[in-house]
XYZ file of C-alpha atoms in Angstrom:
493
model
C 48.675 -12.940 43.216
C 50.951 -13.782 46.282
C 50.607 -17.528 45.127
C 51.754 -16.754 41.599
C 54.860 -14.777 43.059
C 55.759 -17.723 45.393
C 55.536 -20.102 42.399
C 57.723 -17.902 40.213
C 60.211 -17.527 42.915
C 60.544 -21.246 43.520
C 60.940 -21.865 39.694
C 63.633 -19.303 39.602
C 65.449 -20.890 42.634
C 65.280 -24.297 40.876
C 66.511 -23.075 37.658
C 69.467 -21.520 39.387
C 70.384 -24.678 41.263
C 73.365 -26.695 39.731
C 72.321 -30.302 39.101
C 75.766 -31.619 38.071
C 79.336 -30.623 37.070
C 81.902 -32.004 34.771
C 85.559 -32.231 35.711
C 88.811 -33.303 34.096
C 89.549 -36.964 35.092
C 85.816 -37.199 35.334
C 84.519 -38.143 38.851
C 87.952 -38.294 40.293
C 88.417 -34.699 39.376
C 85.482 -33.732 41.456
C 87.341 -35.437 44.453
C 90.365 -33.058 44.096
C 89.138 -30.442 46.742
C 88.587 -33.080 49.391
C 91.522 -35.314 48.299
C 93.801 -32.245 48.555
C 92.434 -31.413 52.144
C 93.173 -35.020 53.246
C 96.614 -35.205 51.846
C 97.391 -31.562 53.311
C 96.016 -32.753 56.820
C 98.043 -35.827 56.814
C 101.337 -34.219 55.592
C 101.008 -31.382 58.268
C 100.147 -33.947 60.946
C 103.391 -35.980 60.017
C 105.387 -32.841 60.036
C 103.998 -31.935 63.352
C 102.526 -28.643 61.917
C 98.949 -29.392 62.251
C 96.487 -26.732 63.507
C 92.836 -25.800 63.093
C 93.482 -22.768 60.931
C 96.028 -24.748 58.939
C 93.352 -27.131 58.084
C 91.051 -24.297 56.926
C 93.749 -23.169 54.611
C 94.113 -26.786 53.313
C 90.336 -26.977 52.503
C 90.505 -23.559 50.769
C 93.479 -24.516 48.694
C 91.748 -27.759 47.722
C 88.577 -25.818 46.704
C 90.523 -23.357 44.559
C 92.507 -26.260 42.863
C 89.224 -28.017 42.075
C 88.322 -24.920 40.123
C 90.930 -25.689 37.641
C 89.797 -29.223 37.190
C 86.279 -28.107 36.383
C 85.297 -28.162 32.759
C 81.773 -26.839 33.486
C 81.470 -22.996 33.729
C 83.307 -21.669 36.545
C 80.183 -19.723 37.407
C 78.436 -23.226 38.005
C 81.352 -24.392 40.055
C 80.932 -21.308 42.277
C 77.189 -21.837 42.475
C 77.718 -25.535 43.390
C 80.282 -24.377 46.060
C 77.842 -21.826 47.706
C 75.083 -24.393 47.580
C 77.233 -26.683 49.399
C 78.000 -24.044 51.966
C 74.529 -23.553 52.773
C 73.622 -27.180 53.412
C 71.823 -27.467 56.765
C 74.041 -30.035 58.135
C 76.976 -27.514 58.724
C 74.749 -24.774 60.018
C 73.004 -26.952 62.715
C 76.281 -28.410 63.741
C 77.900 -24.773 64.137
C 74.959 -23.314 66.194
C 75.003 -26.451 68.527
C 78.699 -26.055 68.866
C 78.382 -22.400 69.926
C 75.876 -23.150 72.670
C 77.864 -26.329 73.836
C 80.986 -24.249 73.941
C 79.414 -21.567 76.121
C 77.961 -24.107 78.508
C 81.313 -25.997 78.851
C 83.207 -22.707 79.743
C 80.499 -21.613 82.255
C 80.821 -24.899 84.048
C 84.675 -24.382 84.200
C 84.181 -21.067 85.568
C 81.884 -22.597 88.233
C 84.951 -24.822 89.414
C 83.625 -28.084 88.267
C 87.154 -29.463 87.674
C 88.343 -28.435 90.979
C 85.421 -29.900 92.651
C 86.202 -33.161 90.936
C 89.899 -33.001 91.799
C 88.950 -32.284 95.449
C 86.774 -35.347 95.287
C 89.726 -37.357 94.078
C 91.979 -35.732 96.829
C 89.878 -36.750 99.868
C 89.387 -40.373 98.583
C 92.577 -41.550 100.106
C 92.920 -43.866 97.266
C 96.263 -44.743 96.039
C 98.017 -46.725 93.225
C 95.759 -48.339 90.759
C 92.564 -47.306 92.588
C 93.421 -43.703 92.099
C 94.023 -44.432 88.411
C 90.568 -45.923 88.094
C 89.093 -42.928 90.098
C 90.909 -40.555 87.784
C 89.377 -42.314 84.711
C 85.795 -42.109 86.134
C 86.126 -38.334 87.229
C 87.626 -37.559 83.777
C 84.737 -39.409 82.150
C 82.204 -37.244 84.190
C 83.891 -33.967 83.526
C 84.323 -34.800 79.776
C 80.600 -35.853 79.499
C 79.562 -32.628 81.274
C 81.571 -30.113 79.199
C 81.824 -32.148 75.999
C 85.506 -31.495 75.418
C 87.899 -34.271 75.348
C 90.793 -31.818 74.697
C 89.846 -29.564 77.671
C 89.576 -32.655 80.076
C 93.003 -33.840 78.957
C 94.569 -30.465 79.861
C 92.622 -29.842 83.150
C 93.406 -33.443 84.489
C 97.138 -33.661 83.302
C 97.392 -30.313 85.159
C 95.842 -31.365 88.403
C 95.176 -35.165 88.661
C 98.529 -36.344 87.089
C 100.740 -34.904 89.658
C 98.444 -35.929 92.502
C 98.344 -39.451 91.217
C 102.045 -39.650 90.822
C 102.376 -38.583 94.372
C 100.168 -41.428 95.722
C 101.854 -44.139 93.948
C 100.021 -44.347 90.725
C 102.037 -45.659 87.405
C 102.515 -42.504 85.476
C 101.830 -44.268 82.145
C 98.571 -45.717 83.316
C 97.614 -42.480 84.761
C 98.051 -40.561 81.585
C 96.338 -43.331 79.790
C 93.339 -43.181 82.249
C 92.897 -39.400 81.625
C 92.773 -39.966 77.771
C 90.433 -42.709 78.283
C 88.099 -40.432 80.488
C 88.361 -37.965 77.600
C 87.256 -40.486 75.100
C 84.312 -41.552 77.161
C 82.842 -37.953 77.231
C 83.712 -37.167 73.807
C 81.744 -40.135 72.584
C 78.872 -39.941 74.899
C 78.269 -36.325 75.891
C 75.163 -34.665 74.265
C 77.170 -31.360 74.072
C 80.407 -32.944 72.530
C 81.504 -31.551 69.134
C 81.829 -35.149 67.848
C 78.483 -36.153 69.058
C 76.882 -33.179 67.453
C 78.808 -33.706 64.113
C 78.158 -37.533 63.966
C 74.232 -36.693 64.634
C 73.760 -33.804 62.246
C 75.725 -35.262 59.427
C 73.395 -38.395 59.451
C 70.297 -36.380 59.853
C 69.719 -37.861 63.368
C 68.676 -36.193 66.763
C 71.324 -35.844 69.426
C 69.220 -37.153 72.352
C 68.388 -40.431 70.244
C 71.945 -40.859 69.214
C 73.083 -40.566 72.903
C 70.614 -43.063 74.243
C 71.428 -45.604 71.489
C 75.307 -45.394 71.899
C 75.256 -45.692 75.812
C 75.654 -49.451 75.692
C 78.793 -49.303 73.639
C 80.384 -46.648 75.918
C 79.703 -48.474 79.183
C 80.797 -51.765 77.739
C 84.207 -50.386 76.953
C 84.232 -48.373 80.292
C 83.878 -51.302 82.665
C 86.707 -53.441 81.570
C 88.930 -50.360 81.241
C 88.286 -49.301 84.712
C 89.154 -52.838 85.983
C 92.281 -52.885 84.146
C 93.354 -49.556 85.636
C 92.742 -50.863 89.138
C 94.827 -53.986 88.321
C 97.812 -52.370 86.669
C 97.665 -48.774 87.734
C 99.925 -49.080 90.741
C 103.535 -49.430 91.329
C 104.568 -45.874 90.883
C 107.536 -44.197 92.789
C 106.312 -41.862 95.464
C 109.770 -40.927 96.986
C 110.528 -37.911 94.715
C 107.164 -36.118 95.228
C 107.152 -32.807 97.007
C 104.373 -32.810 99.681
C 104.468 -29.067 100.203
C 103.906 -28.284 96.304
C 101.126 -30.944 96.351
C 99.538 -29.323 99.194
C 99.621 -25.915 97.711
C 97.847 -27.345 94.598
C 95.079 -29.048 96.591
C 94.449 -25.862 98.548
C 93.313 -24.361 95.180
C 90.557 -27.020 94.871
C 87.256 -26.914 96.675
C 84.115 -29.035 96.918
C 81.640 -26.132 95.961
C 82.522 -26.894 92.324
C 80.505 -30.136 92.509
C 77.303 -28.088 92.659
C 77.841 -27.560 89.001
C 76.893 -31.108 88.203
C 73.361 -29.864 88.862
C 73.076 -27.837 85.679
C 74.929 -30.555 83.650
C 72.241 -32.974 85.078
C 69.469 -30.647 83.898
C 70.901 -30.602 80.411
C 71.302 -34.256 80.371
C 67.663 -34.889 81.423
C 66.185 -32.397 79.161
C 68.124 -33.627 76.210
C 67.440 -37.251 76.982
C 63.787 -36.540 77.501
C 63.391 -35.217 73.836
C 64.098 -31.475 74.238
C 66.076 -29.935 71.400
C 69.810 -29.727 72.219
C 69.782 -25.837 71.981
C 66.752 -25.734 74.412
C 68.596 -27.993 76.794
C 71.887 -26.043 76.730
C 70.003 -22.812 76.973
C 68.543 -23.859 80.247
C 71.960 -25.341 81.552
C 73.376 -21.839 80.808
C 70.749 -19.968 82.489
C 70.675 -22.172 85.626
C 74.570 -22.228 85.780
C 75.066 -18.424 85.983
C 72.982 -17.741 89.257
C 74.302 -21.029 90.624
C 77.870 -19.577 90.301
C 76.849 -16.378 91.846
C 75.116 -18.086 94.803
C 78.057 -20.531 95.677
C 80.604 -17.783 94.982
C 82.998 -20.044 92.794
C 83.225 -17.246 90.043
C 81.873 -13.852 89.093
C 79.702 -12.323 86.592
C 82.773 -10.687 85.002
C 84.374 -14.079 84.370
C 81.238 -15.121 82.460
C 80.677 -12.007 80.366
C 82.300 -8.454 80.464
C 82.969 -5.451 78.384
C 86.728 -4.459 78.145
C 87.576 -1.616 75.737
C 91.170 -2.575 75.862
C 90.505 -6.173 74.632
C 90.817 -7.096 71.052
C 87.459 -8.456 71.278
C 85.820 -5.722 73.428
C 83.652 -8.288 75.095
C 85.286 -11.102 77.206
C 84.420 -13.876 79.319
C 83.390 -17.605 79.371
C 80.515 -17.121 76.865
C 82.915 -15.397 74.384
C 85.558 -18.182 74.881
C 83.035 -20.761 74.347
C 82.072 -19.291 71.021
C 85.513 -18.462 69.828
C 86.658 -21.978 70.526
C 84.649 -23.178 67.757
C 84.930 -20.269 65.136
C 87.854 -21.815 63.193
C 86.235 -25.405 63.264
C 82.900 -24.028 62.077
C 84.466 -22.437 59.056
C 86.277 -25.875 58.388
C 82.926 -27.877 58.574
C 81.318 -25.703 56.039
C 84.332 -25.934 53.701
C 84.425 -29.767 53.997
C 80.538 -30.065 53.597
C 80.892 -27.701 50.434
C 83.839 -29.980 49.141
C 81.557 -33.137 49.688
C 78.784 -31.379 47.851
C 81.075 -30.779 44.841
C 81.969 -34.490 44.801
C 78.200 -35.241 44.813
C 77.686 -32.871 41.758
C 80.550 -34.425 39.990
C 79.463 -37.982 40.423
C 82.378 -38.911 42.870
C 80.198 -40.078 45.638
C 78.150 -42.188 43.191
C 81.319 -43.715 41.712
C 82.941 -44.568 44.965
C 79.729 -46.086 46.484
C 79.164 -48.157 43.369
C 82.664 -49.531 43.594
C 82.287 -50.399 47.261
C 79.020 -51.946 46.525
C 80.447 -54.205 43.896
C 82.555 -55.716 46.802
C 79.837 -55.407 49.619
C 77.001 -56.815 47.191
C 74.140 -57.442 49.424
C 76.065 -58.018 52.645
C 75.180 -55.330 55.349
C 78.022 -56.633 57.440
C 80.568 -55.651 54.630
C 78.796 -52.289 54.221
C 79.377 -51.577 57.969
C 82.833 -52.912 58.001
C 83.584 -50.565 55.128
C 82.237 -47.838 57.262
C 84.298 -48.680 60.102
C 87.452 -48.901 57.772
C 86.827 -45.409 56.266
C 86.351 -43.812 59.591
C 89.390 -45.615 61.096
C 91.662 -44.814 58.119
C 90.849 -40.947 58.222
C 91.182 -40.814 61.892
C 94.536 -42.591 61.814
C 95.778 -40.015 59.330
C 94.092 -36.731 60.395
C 95.167 -35.829 63.949
C 92.234 -33.466 64.926
C 89.278 -35.987 65.439
C 86.433 -33.586 64.714
C 88.102 -32.667 61.261
C 88.468 -36.453 60.528
C 84.921 -37.090 61.495
C 83.786 -34.316 59.012
C 85.711 -35.593 56.238
C 84.349 -39.335 56.792
C 80.705 -38.315 57.269
C 79.693 -37.895 53.687
C 80.946 -41.550 52.856
C 79.276 -42.980 56.065
C 75.872 -41.241 55.007
C 76.027 -42.263 51.347
C 77.038 -45.914 52.084
C 74.625 -46.221 55.060
C 71.608 -44.692 53.319
C 72.240 -47.209 50.274
C 71.901 -50.126 52.739
C 69.205 -48.669 54.874
C 71.410 -48.673 57.986
C 69.588 -46.661 60.681
C 70.855 -43.105 61.092
C 71.487 -43.660 64.811
C 73.655 -46.745 63.869
C 75.612 -44.636 61.375
C 76.190 -41.762 63.819
C 77.514 -44.313 66.393
C 79.862 -45.895 64.050
C 81.111 -42.555 62.816
C 81.619 -41.261 66.448
C 82.806 -44.081 68.414
C 85.698 -44.923 65.939
C 86.382 -41.093 65.772
C 86.425 -40.595 69.437
C 88.519 -43.828 70.167
C 91.196 -43.662 67.644
C 91.682 -39.743 68.066
C 93.072 -40.266 71.435
C 95.226 -43.401 70.975
C 97.904 -42.816 68.380
C 101.072 -41.147 69.433
C 100.595 -38.653 66.637
C 97.179 -37.671 67.762
C 96.542 -34.022 68.690
C 95.069 -34.767 72.229
C 97.843 -37.163 73.068
C 100.366 -34.630 71.987
C 98.261 -31.930 73.984
C 98.479 -34.035 77.146
C 102.188 -34.722 76.815
C 103.023 -31.133 76.273
C 100.778 -30.197 79.320
C 102.598 -32.702 81.590
C 105.987 -31.304 80.230
C 104.953 -27.827 81.180
C 103.959 -28.963 84.680
C 107.623 -30.171 85.294
C 108.393 -26.461 85.686
C 106.285 -26.488 88.831
C 106.961 -30.013 90.073
C 110.540 -30.993 88.982
C 110.052 -34.402 90.225
C 107.231 -35.213 87.911
C 108.030 -37.800 85.184
C 106.888 -37.067 81.693
C 105.259 -39.919 79.702
C 106.098 -40.053 75.833
C 103.141 -40.568 73.514
C 104.700 -43.728 72.221
C 104.598 -45.176 75.766
C 101.008 -44.573 76.512
C 98.995 -45.463 73.451
C 98.859 -49.315 74.106
C 97.138 -48.466 77.497
C 94.302 -46.159 76.359
C 91.864 -48.983 77.091
C 88.545 -47.069 76.548
C 89.717 -46.329 73.142
C 90.850 -49.635 72.117
C 87.849 -51.389 73.561
C 85.470 -48.984 71.995
C 87.040 -49.254 68.505
C 86.964 -53.067 68.839
C 83.365 -53.127 70.115
C 82.269 -51.329 67.069
C 84.350 -53.567 64.803
C 82.579 -56.517 66.470
C 79.275 -54.992 65.920
C 79.983 -54.349 62.295
C 81.231 -57.907 61.738
C 78.409 -59.693 63.641
C 75.545 -57.055 63.115
C 75.048 -56.807 66.817
C 72.809 -53.957 67.598
C 72.002 -53.213 63.992
C 68.776 -51.673 62.942
C 67.521 -50.394 59.624
C 65.193 -47.775 58.522
C 62.999 -46.939 55.371
C 63.176 -43.798 53.151
C 61.422 -41.776 55.640
C 63.504 -42.645 58.627
C 60.976 -45.124 60.305
C 62.731 -47.923 62.050
C 62.397 -51.285 60.457
C 63.245 -54.873 61.850
C 64.770 -55.926 58.595
C 66.514 -54.335 55.544
C 64.039 -53.402 52.742
C 64.967 -54.560 49.189
C 67.274 -52.118 47.631
């Protein structure tokens, strides 16, 4: 009896599913929701009006507009939309984001950034050596907390004034901070871009991280050398020693202890544990560690406040809140991509690309690189650009049996690299505005314009070029069969 009921339920679910949709303008009509979003994102970026909630509104407007292009029943359009919203790729990314956000906020309560700044302060390095050290410390911090944006703000607030005071070139110093943010954004298991690149390509995060380390480190080594060589020559005469001493007094070495929970998460994740499991242990070990070393309090981690808008406050709440808007966005973009699939757009675009690519996997990977680079050049919030590019990378990569780790690496490396380079990029503008705000405290502090810094974000440029080289030469290329098993050679399509 129960088996019969189950079979009937499955049959009903299958009958209720939407297999295809028809649109005015054919397959191009199905692309209207996502195309409108991309145009909206580019336009708001150019006008300097880009924001996460603004991108959500653009996605909603696009989906609504798509309704008027649909010639199938509007009920079927709605069903297709909700089927898209329930795709596992979006849900997995959201839950991982929430746990990663909580862990990152707890590490910051524990004083990790202050500990790393203290380490830089006692190093007695000056000029270019301090710039290189800033790059390394920013890379460690961003890898630990998984947020390049947070790294940019923290290091522009603390390390940038200190570096200028010890004779570092301001432009190189700002570029080194952005480069360090790129390193962690690309490599960290808890990074939003890492999570999106892995989940959208049906890949596991630990495997993706292990496979991309060689690309990240190949870009980081020459970047660090160049910062040593060209990072000196700054003017120290205007610096106020008293103000800097006051800033350094707020830092302390105890925060370095928070590297232990980060190491635990890294070890667990790379040893094959699920990311949620690894992050849970990281959070559970961080909280007592903070209590023992005394760098924070329990109320900073979680507390109840009846006067607060959220009632519950603290690092754990902030970690979740930081990803709520982006979580809505990824669901809407995934749904928009699903509508394109139902309308035949993905099939049409892939076929047109394949008519140029033919049997060349090199051309296929170059196309992937170009699609990701184009969207990231236009959309200033790198995670949003990655989400928009992911369906195309998945569709094209699957057709040519490119391994899911490789697809995820192409998607994430180019996204992380270019998102921190262009003068109109959100993190570059965020760092610039942070430095400008610091001039209220240090009136001698020079501000670096976004147009000045972008040629020297070496980690970004090297990483993007390394991935282009990999695409053009097939260096590091691996294939997989329909079940995801690794193959040495591409199977016949």
